[in-house]
PDB file of C-alpha atoms in Angstrom:
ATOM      1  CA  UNK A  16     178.061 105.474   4.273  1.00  0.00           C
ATOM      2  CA  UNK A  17     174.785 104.850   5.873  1.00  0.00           C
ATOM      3  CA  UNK A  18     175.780 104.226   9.032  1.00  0.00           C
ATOM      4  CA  UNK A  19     177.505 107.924   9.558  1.00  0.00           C
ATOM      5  CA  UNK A  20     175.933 110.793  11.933  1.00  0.00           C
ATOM      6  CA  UNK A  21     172.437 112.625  10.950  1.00  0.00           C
ATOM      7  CA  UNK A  22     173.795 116.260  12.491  1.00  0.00           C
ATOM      8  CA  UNK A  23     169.559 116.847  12.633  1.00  0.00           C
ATOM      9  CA  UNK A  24     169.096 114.179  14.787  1.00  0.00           C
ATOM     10  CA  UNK A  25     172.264 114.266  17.145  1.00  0.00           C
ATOM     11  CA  UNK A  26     172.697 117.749  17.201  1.00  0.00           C
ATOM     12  CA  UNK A  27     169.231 119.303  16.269  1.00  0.00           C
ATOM     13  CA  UNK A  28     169.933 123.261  18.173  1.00  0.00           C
ATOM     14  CA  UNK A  29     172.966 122.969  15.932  1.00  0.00           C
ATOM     15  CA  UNK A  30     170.802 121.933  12.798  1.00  0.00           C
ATOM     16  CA  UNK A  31     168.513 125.054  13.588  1.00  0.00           C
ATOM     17  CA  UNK A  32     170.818 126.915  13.775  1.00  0.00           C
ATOM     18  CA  UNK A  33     172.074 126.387   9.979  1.00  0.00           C
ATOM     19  CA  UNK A  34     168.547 126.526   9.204  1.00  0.00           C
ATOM     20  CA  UNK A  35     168.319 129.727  10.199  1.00  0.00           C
ATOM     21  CA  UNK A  36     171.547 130.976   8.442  1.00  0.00           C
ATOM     22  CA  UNK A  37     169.967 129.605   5.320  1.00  0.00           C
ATOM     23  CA  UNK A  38     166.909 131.218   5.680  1.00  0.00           C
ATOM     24  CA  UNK A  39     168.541 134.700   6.167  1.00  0.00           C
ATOM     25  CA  UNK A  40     170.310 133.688   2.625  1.00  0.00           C
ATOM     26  CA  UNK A  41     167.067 132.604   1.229  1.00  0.00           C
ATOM     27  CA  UNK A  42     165.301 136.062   2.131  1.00  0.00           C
ATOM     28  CA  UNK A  43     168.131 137.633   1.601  1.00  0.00           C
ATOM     29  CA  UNK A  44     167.802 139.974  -1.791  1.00  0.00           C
ATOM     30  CA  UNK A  45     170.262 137.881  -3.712  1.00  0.00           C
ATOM     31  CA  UNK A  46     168.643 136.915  -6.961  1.00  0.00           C
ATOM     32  CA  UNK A  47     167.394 133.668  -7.261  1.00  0.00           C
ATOM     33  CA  UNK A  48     170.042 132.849 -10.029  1.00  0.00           C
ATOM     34  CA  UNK A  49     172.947 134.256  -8.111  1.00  0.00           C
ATOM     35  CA  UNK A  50     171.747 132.194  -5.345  1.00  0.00           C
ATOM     36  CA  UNK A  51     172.003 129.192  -7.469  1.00  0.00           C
ATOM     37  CA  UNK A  52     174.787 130.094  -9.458  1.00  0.00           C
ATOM     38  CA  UNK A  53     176.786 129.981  -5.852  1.00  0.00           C
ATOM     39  CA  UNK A  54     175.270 127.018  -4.812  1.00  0.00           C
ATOM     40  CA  UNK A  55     175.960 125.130  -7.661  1.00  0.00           C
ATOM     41  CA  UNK A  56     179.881 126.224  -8.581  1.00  0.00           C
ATOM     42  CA  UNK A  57     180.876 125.907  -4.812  1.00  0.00           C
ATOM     43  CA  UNK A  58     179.149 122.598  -3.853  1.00  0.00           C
ATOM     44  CA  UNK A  59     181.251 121.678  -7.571  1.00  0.00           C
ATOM     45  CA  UNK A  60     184.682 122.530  -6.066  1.00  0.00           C
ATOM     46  CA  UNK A  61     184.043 120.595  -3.098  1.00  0.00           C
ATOM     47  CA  UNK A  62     182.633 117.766  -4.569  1.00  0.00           C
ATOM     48  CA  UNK A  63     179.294 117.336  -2.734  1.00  0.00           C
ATOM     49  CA  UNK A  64     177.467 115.641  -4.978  1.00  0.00           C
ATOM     50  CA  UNK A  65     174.356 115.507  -2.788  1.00  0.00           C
ATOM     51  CA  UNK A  66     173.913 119.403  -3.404  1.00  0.00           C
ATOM     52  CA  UNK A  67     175.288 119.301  -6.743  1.00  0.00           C
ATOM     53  CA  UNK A  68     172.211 117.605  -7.275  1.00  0.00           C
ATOM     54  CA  UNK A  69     170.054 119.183  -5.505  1.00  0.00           C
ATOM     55  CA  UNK A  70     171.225 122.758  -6.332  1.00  0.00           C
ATOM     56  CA  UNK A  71     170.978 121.769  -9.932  1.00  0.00           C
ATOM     57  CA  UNK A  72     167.596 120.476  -9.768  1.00  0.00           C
ATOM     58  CA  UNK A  73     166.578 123.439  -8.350  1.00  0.00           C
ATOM     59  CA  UNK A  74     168.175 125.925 -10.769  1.00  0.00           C
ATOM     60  CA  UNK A  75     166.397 124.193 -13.279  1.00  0.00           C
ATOM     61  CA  UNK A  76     163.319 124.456 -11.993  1.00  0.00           C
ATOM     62  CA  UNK A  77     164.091 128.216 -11.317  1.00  0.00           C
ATOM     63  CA  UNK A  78     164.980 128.902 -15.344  1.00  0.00           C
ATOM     64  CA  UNK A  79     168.759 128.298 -15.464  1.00  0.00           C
ATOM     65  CA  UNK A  80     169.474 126.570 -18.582  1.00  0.00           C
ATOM     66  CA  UNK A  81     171.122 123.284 -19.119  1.00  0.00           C
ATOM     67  CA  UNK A  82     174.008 124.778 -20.950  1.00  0.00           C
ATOM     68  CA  UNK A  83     175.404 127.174 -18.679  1.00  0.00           C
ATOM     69  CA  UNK A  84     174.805 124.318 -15.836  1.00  0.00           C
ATOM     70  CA  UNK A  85     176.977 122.397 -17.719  1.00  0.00           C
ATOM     71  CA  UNK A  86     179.434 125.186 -18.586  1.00  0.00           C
ATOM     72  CA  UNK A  87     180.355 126.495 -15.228  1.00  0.00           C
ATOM     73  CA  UNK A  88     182.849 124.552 -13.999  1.00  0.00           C
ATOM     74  CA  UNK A  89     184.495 126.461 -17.612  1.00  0.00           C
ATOM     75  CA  UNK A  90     182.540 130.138 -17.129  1.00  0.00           C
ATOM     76  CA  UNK A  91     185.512 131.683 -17.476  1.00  0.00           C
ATOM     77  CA  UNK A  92     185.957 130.393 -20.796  1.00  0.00           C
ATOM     78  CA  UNK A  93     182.674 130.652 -21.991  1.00  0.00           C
ATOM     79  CA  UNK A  94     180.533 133.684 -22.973  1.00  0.00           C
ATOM     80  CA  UNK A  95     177.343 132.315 -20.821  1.00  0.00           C
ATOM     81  CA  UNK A  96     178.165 134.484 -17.897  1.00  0.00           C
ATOM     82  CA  UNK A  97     177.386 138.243 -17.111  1.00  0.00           C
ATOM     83  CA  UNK A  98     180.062 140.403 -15.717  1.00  0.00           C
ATOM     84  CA  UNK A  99     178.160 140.270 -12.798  1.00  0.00           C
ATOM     85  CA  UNK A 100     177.760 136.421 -12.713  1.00  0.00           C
ATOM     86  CA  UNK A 101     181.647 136.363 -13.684  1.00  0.00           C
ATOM     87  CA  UNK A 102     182.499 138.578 -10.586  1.00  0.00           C
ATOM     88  CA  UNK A 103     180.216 136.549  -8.159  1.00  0.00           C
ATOM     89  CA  UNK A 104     181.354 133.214  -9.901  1.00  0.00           C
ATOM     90  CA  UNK A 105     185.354 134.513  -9.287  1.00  0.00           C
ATOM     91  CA  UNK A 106     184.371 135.658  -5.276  1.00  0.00           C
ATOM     92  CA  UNK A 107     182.999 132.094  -4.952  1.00  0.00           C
ATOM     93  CA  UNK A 108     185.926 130.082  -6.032  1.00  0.00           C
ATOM     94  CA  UNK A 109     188.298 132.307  -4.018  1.00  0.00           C
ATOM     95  CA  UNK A 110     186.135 131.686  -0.669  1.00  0.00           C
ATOM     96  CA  UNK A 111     185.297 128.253  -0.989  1.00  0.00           C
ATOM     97  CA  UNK A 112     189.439 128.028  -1.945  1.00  0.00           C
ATOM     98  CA  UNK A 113     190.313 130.390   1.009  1.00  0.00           C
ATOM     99  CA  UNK A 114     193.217 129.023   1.873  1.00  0.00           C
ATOM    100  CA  UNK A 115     194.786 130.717  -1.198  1.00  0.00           C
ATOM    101  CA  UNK A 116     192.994 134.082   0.366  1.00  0.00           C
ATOM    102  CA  UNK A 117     190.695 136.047  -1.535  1.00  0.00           C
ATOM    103  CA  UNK A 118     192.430 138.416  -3.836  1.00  0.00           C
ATOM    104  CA  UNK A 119     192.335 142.079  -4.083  1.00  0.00           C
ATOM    105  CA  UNK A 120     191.588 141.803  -7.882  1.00  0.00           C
ATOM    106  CA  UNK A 121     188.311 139.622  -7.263  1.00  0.00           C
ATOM    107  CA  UNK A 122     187.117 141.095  -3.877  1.00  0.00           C
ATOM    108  CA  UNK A 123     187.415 144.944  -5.378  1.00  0.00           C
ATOM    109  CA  UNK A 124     186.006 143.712  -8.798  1.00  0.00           C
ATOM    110  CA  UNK A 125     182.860 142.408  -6.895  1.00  0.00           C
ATOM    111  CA  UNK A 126     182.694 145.410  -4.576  1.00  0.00           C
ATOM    112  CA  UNK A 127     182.909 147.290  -7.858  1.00  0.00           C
ATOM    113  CA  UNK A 128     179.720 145.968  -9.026  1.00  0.00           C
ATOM    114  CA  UNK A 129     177.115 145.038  -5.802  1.00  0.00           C
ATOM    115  CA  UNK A 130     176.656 147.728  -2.802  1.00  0.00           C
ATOM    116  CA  UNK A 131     177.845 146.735   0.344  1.00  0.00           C
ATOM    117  CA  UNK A 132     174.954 145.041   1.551  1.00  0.00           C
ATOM    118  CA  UNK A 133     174.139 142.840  -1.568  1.00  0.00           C
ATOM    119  CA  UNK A 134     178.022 142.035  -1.627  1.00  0.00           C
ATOM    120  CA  UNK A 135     177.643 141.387   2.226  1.00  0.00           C
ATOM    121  CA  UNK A 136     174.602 138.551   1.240  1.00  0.00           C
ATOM    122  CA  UNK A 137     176.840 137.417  -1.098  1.00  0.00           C
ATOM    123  CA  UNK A 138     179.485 136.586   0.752  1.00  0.00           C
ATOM    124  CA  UNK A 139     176.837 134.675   3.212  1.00  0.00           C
ATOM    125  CA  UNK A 140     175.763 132.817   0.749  1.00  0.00           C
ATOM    126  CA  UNK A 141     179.110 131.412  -0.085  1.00  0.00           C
ATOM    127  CA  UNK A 142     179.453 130.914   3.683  1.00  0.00           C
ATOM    128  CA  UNK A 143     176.572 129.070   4.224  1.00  0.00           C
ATOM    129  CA  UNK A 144     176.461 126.579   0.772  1.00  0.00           C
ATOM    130  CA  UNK A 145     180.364 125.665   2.381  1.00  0.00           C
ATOM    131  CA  UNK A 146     178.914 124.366   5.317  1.00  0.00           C
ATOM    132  CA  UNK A 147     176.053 122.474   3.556  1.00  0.00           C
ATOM    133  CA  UNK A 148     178.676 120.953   1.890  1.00  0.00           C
ATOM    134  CA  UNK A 149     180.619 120.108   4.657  1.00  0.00           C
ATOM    135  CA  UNK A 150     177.974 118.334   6.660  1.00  0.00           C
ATOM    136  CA  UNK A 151     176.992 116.612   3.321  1.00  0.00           C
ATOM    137  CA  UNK A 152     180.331 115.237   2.575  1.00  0.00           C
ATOM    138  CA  UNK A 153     180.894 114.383   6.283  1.00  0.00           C
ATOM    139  CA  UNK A 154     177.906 112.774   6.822  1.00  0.00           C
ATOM    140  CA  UNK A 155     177.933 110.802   3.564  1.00  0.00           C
ATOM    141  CA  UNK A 156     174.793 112.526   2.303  1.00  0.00           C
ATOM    142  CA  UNK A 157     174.076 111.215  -1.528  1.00  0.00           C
ATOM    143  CA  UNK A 158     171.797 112.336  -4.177  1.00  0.00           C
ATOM    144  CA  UNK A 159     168.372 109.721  -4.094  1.00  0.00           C
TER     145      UNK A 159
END
């Protein structure tokens, strides 16, 4: 897959501009752990295993432990997870999945627990860690 399109390099206003969505998510007030935690579970359900990695990597350098890394493709059967973590965790899957629509259930859950404007980052940050994965699974982007 070597041979496929660098979006930096053919596109680079269209680059910066995902930079600069990311940014907003990175300075956003999202927690550093709910930043990861989304990073991590939706780069897992699209099978982007260039930010798998990455995200990973950086989650463990940031604290997150190796068992609920491992455990959260299974958080809802595990007792790892916050009810916090567990309603961000549920709003991910149902975005990254949005085809099947995001539920009333998970959406009011969520809005239940974060303000508007942390539930508004955090909806972003699903956003934005989709489209990562998109260009990385496009482009044939793999861990080194």
């Amino acid at each position: 897959m070597s041979n496929r399109i660098k979006i930096n390099e053919a596109e680079p206003a269209a680059y910066k501009a995902m930079l600069a969505f990311d940014s907003y998510v990175e300075h956003s007030s999202l927690t550093t752990k709910h930043k990861d935690l989304i990073k991590i579970r939706a780069s897992q359900i699209n099978g982007c295993a260039y930010c798998i990695d990455m995200h990973t990597r950086d989650a463990r350098k940031a604290g997150e432990t190796e068992q609920r890394i491992y455990a959260l493709n299974a958080w809802r059967d595990t007792p790892f997870f916050d009810e916090q973590e567990r309603a961000l965790l549920a709003l991910t899957e149902e975005v990254t999945l949005i085809s099947n629509k995001v539920s009333n259930e998970t959406y009011n859950n969520a809005a239940a627990l974060f303000d508007h404007g942390y539930l508004a980052q955090i909806i972003m940050a699903i956003i934005i860690i989709n489209a990562w994965n998109r260009i990385g699974i496009s482009t044939g982007l793999e861990p080194k």
